[in-house]
Short mmCIF file of C-alpha atoms and ligand atoms in Angstrom, two decimals:
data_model
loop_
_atom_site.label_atom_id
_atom_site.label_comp_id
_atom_site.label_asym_id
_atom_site.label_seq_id
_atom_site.Cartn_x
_atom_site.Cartn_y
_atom_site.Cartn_z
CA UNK A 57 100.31 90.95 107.41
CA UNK A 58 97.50 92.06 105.38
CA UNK A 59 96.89 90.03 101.95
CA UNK A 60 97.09 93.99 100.25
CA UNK A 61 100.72 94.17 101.76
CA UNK A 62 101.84 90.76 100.58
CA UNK A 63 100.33 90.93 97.26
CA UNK A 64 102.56 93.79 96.23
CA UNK A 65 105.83 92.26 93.62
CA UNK A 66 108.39 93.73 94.59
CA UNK A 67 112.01 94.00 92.82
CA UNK A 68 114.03 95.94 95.42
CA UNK A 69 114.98 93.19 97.34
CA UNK A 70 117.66 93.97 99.42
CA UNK A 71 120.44 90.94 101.10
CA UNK A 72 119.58 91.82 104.78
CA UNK A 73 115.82 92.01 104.16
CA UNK A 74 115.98 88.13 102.16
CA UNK A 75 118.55 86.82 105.32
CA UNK A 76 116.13 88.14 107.71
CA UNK A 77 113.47 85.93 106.11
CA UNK A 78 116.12 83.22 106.25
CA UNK A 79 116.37 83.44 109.46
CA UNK A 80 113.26 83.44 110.46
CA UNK A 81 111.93 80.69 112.89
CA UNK A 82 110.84 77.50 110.14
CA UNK A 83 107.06 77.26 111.41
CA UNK A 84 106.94 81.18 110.96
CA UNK A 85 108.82 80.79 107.84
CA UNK A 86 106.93 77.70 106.62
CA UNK A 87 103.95 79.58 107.69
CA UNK A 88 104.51 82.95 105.85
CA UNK A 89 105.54 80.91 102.71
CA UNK A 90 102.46 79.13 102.62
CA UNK A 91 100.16 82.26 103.24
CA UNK A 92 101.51 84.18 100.49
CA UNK A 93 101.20 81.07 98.70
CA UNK A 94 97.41 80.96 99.00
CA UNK A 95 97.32 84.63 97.64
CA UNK A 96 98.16 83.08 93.89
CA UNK A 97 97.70 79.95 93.87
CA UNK A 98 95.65 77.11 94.37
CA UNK A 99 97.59 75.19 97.34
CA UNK A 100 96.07 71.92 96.40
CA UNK A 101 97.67 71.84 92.95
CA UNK A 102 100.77 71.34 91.74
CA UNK A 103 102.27 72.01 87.86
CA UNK A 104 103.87 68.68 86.13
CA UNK A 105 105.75 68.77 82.64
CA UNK A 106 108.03 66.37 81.20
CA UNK A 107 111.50 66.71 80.71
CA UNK A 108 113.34 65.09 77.33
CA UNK A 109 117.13 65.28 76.78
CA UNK A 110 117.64 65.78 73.03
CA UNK A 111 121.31 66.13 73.36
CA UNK A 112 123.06 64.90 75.40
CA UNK A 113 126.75 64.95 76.76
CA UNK A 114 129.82 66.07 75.64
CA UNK A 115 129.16 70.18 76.32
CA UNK A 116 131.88 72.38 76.17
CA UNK A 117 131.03 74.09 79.94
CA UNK A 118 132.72 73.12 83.21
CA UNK A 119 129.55 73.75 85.64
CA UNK A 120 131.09 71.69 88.27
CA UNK A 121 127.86 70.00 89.08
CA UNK A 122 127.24 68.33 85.65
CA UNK A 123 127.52 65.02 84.17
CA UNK A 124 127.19 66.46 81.06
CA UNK A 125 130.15 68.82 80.53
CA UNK A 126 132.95 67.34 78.87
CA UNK A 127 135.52 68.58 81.21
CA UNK A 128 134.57 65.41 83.31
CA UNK A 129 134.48 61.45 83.27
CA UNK A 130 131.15 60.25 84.24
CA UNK A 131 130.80 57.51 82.31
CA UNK A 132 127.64 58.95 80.99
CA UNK A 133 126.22 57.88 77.45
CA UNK A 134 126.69 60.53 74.68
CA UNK A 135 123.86 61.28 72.27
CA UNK A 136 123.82 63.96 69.56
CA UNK A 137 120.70 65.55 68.57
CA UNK A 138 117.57 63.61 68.55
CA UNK A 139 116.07 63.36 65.05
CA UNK A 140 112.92 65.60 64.93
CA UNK A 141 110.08 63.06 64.72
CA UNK A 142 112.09 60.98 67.44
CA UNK A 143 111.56 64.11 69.84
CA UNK A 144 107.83 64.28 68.08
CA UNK A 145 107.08 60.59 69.30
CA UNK A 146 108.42 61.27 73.02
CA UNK A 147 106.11 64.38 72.97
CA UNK A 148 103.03 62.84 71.41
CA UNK A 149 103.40 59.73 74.52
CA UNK A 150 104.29 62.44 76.99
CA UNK A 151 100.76 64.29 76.04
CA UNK A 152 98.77 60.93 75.67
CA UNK A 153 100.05 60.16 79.48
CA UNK A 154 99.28 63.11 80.49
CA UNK A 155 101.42 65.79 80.55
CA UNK A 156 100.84 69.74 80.14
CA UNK A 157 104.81 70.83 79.44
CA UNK A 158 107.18 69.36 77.30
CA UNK A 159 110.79 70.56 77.90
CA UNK A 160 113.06 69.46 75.70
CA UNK A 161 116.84 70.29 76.87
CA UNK A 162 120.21 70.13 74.78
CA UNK A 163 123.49 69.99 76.62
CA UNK A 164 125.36 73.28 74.67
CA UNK A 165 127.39 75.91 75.18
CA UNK A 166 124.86 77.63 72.66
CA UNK A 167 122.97 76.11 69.57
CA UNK A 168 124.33 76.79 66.53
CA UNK A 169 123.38 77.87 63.22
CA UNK A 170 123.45 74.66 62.14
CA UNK A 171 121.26 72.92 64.82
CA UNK A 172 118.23 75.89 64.59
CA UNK A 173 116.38 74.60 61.66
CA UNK A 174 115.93 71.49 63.58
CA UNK A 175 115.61 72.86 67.00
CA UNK A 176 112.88 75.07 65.63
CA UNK A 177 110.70 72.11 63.85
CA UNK A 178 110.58 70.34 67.14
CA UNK A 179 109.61 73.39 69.01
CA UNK A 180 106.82 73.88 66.00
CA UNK A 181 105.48 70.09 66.60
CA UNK A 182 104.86 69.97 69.97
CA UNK A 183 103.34 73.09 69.91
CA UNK A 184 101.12 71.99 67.19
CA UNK A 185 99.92 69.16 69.58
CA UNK A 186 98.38 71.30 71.98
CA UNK A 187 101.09 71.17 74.36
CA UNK A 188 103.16 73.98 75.96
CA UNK A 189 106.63 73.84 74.77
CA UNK A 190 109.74 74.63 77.01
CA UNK A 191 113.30 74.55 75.98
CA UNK A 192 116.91 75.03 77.43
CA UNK A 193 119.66 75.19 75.00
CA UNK A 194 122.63 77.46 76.39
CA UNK A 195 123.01 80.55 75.83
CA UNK A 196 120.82 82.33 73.32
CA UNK A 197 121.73 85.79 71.32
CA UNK A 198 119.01 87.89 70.32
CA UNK A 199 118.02 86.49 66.59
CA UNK A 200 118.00 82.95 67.92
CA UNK A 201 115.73 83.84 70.94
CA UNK A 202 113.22 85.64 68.47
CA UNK A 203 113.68 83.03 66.01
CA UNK A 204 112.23 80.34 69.21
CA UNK A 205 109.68 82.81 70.05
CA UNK A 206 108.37 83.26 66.19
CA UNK A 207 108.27 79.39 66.38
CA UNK A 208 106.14 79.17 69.54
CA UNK A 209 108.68 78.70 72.11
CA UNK A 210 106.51 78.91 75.49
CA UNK A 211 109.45 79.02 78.20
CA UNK A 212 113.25 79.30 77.77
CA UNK A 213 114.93 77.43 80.94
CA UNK A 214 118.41 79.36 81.76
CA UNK A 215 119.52 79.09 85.50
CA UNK A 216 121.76 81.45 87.48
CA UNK A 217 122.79 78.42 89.69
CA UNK A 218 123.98 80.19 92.10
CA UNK A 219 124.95 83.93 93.67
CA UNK A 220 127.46 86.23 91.72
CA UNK A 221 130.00 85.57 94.59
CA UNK A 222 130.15 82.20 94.50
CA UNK A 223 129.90 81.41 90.67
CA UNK A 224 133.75 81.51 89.56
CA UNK A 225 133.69 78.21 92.30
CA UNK A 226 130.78 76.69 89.91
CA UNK A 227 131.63 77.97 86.64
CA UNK A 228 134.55 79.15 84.66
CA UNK A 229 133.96 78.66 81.23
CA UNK A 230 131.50 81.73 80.98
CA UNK A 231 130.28 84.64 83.51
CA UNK A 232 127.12 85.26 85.54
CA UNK A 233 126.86 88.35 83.07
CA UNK A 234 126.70 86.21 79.99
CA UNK A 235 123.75 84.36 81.94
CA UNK A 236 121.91 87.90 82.75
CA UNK A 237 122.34 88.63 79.03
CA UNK A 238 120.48 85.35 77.72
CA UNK A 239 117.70 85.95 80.23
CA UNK A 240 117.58 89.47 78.99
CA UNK A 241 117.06 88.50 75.38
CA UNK A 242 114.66 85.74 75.93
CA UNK A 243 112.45 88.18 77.99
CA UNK A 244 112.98 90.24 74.96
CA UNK A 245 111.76 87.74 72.82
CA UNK A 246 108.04 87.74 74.44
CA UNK A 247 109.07 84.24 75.81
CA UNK A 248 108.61 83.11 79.55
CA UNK A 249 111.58 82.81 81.88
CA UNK A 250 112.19 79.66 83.53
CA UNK A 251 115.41 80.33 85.80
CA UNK A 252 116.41 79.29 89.10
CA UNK A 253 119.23 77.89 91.01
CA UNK A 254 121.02 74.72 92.94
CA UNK A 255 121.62 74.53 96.29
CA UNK A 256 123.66 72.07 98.69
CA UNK A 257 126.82 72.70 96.15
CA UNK A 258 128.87 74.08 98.78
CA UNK A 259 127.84 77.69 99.08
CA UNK A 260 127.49 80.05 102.16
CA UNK A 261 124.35 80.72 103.38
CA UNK A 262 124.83 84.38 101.98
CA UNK A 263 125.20 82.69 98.29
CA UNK A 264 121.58 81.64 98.77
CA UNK A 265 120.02 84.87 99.92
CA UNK A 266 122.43 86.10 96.71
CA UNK A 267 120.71 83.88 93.91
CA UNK A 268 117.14 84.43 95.14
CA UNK A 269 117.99 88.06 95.21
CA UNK A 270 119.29 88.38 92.05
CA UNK A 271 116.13 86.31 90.54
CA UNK A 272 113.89 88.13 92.58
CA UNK A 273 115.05 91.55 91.48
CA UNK A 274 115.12 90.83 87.91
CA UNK A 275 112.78 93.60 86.15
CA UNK A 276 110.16 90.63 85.77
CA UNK A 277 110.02 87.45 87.76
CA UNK A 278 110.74 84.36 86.12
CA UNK A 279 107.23 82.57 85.38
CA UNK A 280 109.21 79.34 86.86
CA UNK A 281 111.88 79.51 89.16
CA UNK A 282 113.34 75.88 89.45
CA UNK A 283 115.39 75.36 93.01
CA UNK A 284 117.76 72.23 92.81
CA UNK A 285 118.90 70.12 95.43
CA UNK A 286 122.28 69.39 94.02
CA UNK A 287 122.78 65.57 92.99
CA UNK A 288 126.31 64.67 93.98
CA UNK A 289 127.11 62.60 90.43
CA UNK A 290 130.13 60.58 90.83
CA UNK A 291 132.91 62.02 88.22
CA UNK A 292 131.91 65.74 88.85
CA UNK A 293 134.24 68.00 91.33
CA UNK A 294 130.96 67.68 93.45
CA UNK A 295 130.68 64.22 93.87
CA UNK A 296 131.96 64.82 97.35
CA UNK A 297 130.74 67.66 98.31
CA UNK A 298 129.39 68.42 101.84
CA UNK A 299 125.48 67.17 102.56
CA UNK A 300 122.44 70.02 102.86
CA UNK A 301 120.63 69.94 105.59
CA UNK A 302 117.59 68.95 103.95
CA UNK A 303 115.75 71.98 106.22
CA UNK A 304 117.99 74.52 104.30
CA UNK A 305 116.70 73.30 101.19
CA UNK A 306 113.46 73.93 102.58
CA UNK A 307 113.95 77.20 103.33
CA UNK A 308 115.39 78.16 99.98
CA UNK A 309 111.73 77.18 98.11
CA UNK A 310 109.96 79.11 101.10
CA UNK A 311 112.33 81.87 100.28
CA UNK A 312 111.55 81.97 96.81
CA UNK A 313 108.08 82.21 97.40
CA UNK A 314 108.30 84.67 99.63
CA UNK A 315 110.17 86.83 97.28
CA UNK A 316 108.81 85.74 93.68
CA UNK A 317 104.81 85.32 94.75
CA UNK A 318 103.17 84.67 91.43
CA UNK A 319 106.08 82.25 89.93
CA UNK A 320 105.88 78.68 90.04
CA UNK A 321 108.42 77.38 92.14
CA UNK A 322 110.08 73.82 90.87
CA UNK A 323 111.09 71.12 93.01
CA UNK A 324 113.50 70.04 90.28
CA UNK A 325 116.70 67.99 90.46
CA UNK A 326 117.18 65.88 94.15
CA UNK A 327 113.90 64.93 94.28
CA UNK A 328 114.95 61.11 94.38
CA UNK A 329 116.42 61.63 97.37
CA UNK A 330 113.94 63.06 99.22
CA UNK A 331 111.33 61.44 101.46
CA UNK A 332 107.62 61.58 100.53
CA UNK A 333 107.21 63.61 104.02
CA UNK A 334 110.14 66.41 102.57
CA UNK A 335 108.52 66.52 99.63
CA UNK A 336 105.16 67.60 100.89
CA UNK A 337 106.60 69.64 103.45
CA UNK A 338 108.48 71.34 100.03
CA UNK A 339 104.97 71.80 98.97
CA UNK A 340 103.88 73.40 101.85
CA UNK A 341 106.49 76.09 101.66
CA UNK A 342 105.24 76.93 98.37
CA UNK A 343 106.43 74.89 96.03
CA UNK A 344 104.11 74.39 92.84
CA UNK A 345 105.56 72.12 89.89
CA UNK A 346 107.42 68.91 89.23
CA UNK A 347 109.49 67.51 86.51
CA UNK A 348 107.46 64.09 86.83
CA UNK A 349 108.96 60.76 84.38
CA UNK A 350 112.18 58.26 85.83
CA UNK A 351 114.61 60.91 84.40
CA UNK A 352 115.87 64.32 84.99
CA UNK A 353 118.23 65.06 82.21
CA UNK A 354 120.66 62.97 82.77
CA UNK A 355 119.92 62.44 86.93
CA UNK A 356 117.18 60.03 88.31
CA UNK A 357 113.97 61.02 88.66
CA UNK A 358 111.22 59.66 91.29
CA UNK A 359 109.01 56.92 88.60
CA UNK A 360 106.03 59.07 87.67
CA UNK A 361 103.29 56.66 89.03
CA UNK A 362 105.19 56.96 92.65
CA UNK A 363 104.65 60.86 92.16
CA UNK A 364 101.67 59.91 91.59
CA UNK A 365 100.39 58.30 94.59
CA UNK A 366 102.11 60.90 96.22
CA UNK A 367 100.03 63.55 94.96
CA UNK A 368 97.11 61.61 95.64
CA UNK A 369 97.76 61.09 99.54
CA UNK A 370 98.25 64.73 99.71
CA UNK A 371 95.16 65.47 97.75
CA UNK A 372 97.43 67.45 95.23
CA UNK A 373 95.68 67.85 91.94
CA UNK A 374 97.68 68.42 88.64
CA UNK A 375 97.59 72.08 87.46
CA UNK A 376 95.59 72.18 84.19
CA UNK A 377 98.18 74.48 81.70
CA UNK A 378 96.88 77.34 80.70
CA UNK A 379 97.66 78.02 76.75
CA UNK A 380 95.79 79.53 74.11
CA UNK A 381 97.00 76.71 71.91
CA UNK A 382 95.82 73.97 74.20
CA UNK A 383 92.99 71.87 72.53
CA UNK A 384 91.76 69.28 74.72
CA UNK A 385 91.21 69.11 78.40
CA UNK A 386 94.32 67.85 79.51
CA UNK A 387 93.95 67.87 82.88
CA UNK A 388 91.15 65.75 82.72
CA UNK A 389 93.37 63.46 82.11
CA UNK A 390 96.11 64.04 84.14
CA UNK A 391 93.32 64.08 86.84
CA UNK A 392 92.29 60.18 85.32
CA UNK A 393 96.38 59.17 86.31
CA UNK A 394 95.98 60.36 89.76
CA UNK A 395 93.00 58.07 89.85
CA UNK A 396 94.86 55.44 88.04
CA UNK A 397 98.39 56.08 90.30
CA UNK A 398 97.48 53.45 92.93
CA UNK A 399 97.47 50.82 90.46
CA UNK A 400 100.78 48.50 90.36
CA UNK A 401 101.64 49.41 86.30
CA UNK A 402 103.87 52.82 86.28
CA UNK A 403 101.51 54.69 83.42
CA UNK A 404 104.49 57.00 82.22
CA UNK A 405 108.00 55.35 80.94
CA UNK A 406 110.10 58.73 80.35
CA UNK A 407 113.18 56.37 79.14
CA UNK A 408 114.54 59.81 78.00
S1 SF4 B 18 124.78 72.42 83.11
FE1 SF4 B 18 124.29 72.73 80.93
S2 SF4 B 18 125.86 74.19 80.25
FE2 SF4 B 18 126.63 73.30 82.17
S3 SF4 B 18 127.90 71.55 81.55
FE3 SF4 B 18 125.81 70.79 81.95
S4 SF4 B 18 124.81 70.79 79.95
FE4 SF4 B 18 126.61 72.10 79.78
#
């Protein structure tokens, strides 16, 4: 394959031409993955943003997976919506320890009218600190997604979970359509798309080759495609639910960035359950950005120094971010914490 060939984006994918990757042999997979990955990116470094809940609980959607939706008894604590300067402080430590992204995520249906004011300062303040800003609020209509962009909004996170087909089994309380429309106003808005999907929830193979189809095909690729390894939370229909073959999983994020070249691909949600060897064979098939901190949402997260020492016995260097707002040389010192990881004292408490 000629670098030309594979540097082409393409957004005709069609089902038999992603299975056929699919089923390609892994090293061949693994190997393609990684080739195409070398095209875009540098393969020794990896994209880390922090991840604050500023709502949490109680949300009026039944995605099957959640401990957040109020259709289900988790047992998990409620919180309503963070004061501003509360969020302000939990960006400000997030920057001083070192992180490029703050995404800040709110467990609605949609925000309302009500909520914007607020939602907007907070976007506004950690922009003004030199950080990127990423947010993930429900569904947005087309005045509130320009409102986020006018207020600096970087990157609107909005997953399609999973393949048409199978959604109804995920999702009931609104359609894959409804999704299609949010991601079609926030790329609207001028804002980046961060969308991507969970696997291991009890879909067919073809559901897979479905979601990265549908995200690969959209007119633009999401800038950040996050692929979830579904965390079976006891309370949810899916606390039961068959275990992925951790291989499959790997697949999926060699799929992705196969199919979406220049996007970062997220090894999100699941991560505490992976080894330190699946993890950097997940980085080897292309993926290129971590939630890092001891909490994802509302699921744990690895503790960021372990992530840490991680990246440093793979010789994985932090991504610097790359923002026309950004002020000071922030990878520097996210660079300073990989030196610092091996040390006993975890240098990031995300007690989001
Ligand atoms: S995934 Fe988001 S929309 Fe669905 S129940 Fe959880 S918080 Fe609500």
């Amino acid at each position: 394959m000629s670098a030309t060939a594979e540097q082409i984006i393409r957004h005709d994918w069609q089902s038999a031409e992603v299975q056929a990757l699919f089923d390609l042999p892994f090293n061949d997979l693994l190997f393609k993955a990684q080739s195409i990955h070398r095209l875009h990116f540098n393969p020794n470094e990896v994209q880390v943003s922090t991840l604050l809940s500023i709502k949490t609980g109680s949300c009026p959607e039944d995605c099957k997976y959640c401990p957040q939706s109020a259709h289900y008894n988790t047992g998990l604590e409620k919180q309503r919506l963070m004061e501003v300067e509360a969020v302000l402080k939990k960006a400000q430590e997030a920057k001083a320890k070192g992180s490029s992204r703050f995404c800040m995520g709110a467990a609605w249906k949609n925000p309302n009218k009500r909520d914007m004011p607020y939602v907007l300062d907070m976007v506004k303040g950690v922009r003004a600190m030199g950080l990127e800003t990423c947010m993930t609020l429900g569904m947005l209509d087309e005045e509130q997604a320009g409102q986020l962009a006018d207020a600096g909004l970087d990157y609107y996170n909005h997953n399609l979970d999973t393949s048409p087909e199978f959604y109804d089994k995920i999702i009931t309380t609104r359609t894959y359509g409804d999704r299609l429309d949010t991601l079609q106003n926030v790329r609207d808005s001028g804002m980046k798309i961060c969308s991507g999907g969970i696997i291991g929830m009890g879909e067919r193979k073809t559901d897979r080759v479905g979601l990265l189809a549908q995200l690969a095909n959209l007119p633009v690729h999401p800038e950040s495609v996050p692929i979830n390894m579904l965390v079976k939370v006891p309370g949810t229909p899916m606390e039961n639910v068959e275990d992925l073959d951790p291989l499959d999983f790997i697949r999926c994020l060699a799929v992705a960035r196969i199919l979406m070249p220049k996007s970062h691909v997220r090894l999100s949600a699941g991560r505490e359950e992976m080894s330190d060897e699946m993890q950097a064979m997940c980085f080897l098939a292309g993926a290129n950005s971590i939630f890092y901190g001891e909490c994802l949402l509302t699921t744990p997260n690895p503790e960021a120094h372990k992530d840490m020492q991680l990246f440093e016995r793979l010789g994985i260097k932090p991504e610097q971010a790359i923002v026309d707002h950004d002020d000071d040389g922030q990878a520097e010192q996210l660079n300073k914490q990989v030196q610092k990881a091996d040390t006993a004292q975890p240098f990031y408490d995300a007690s989001v």
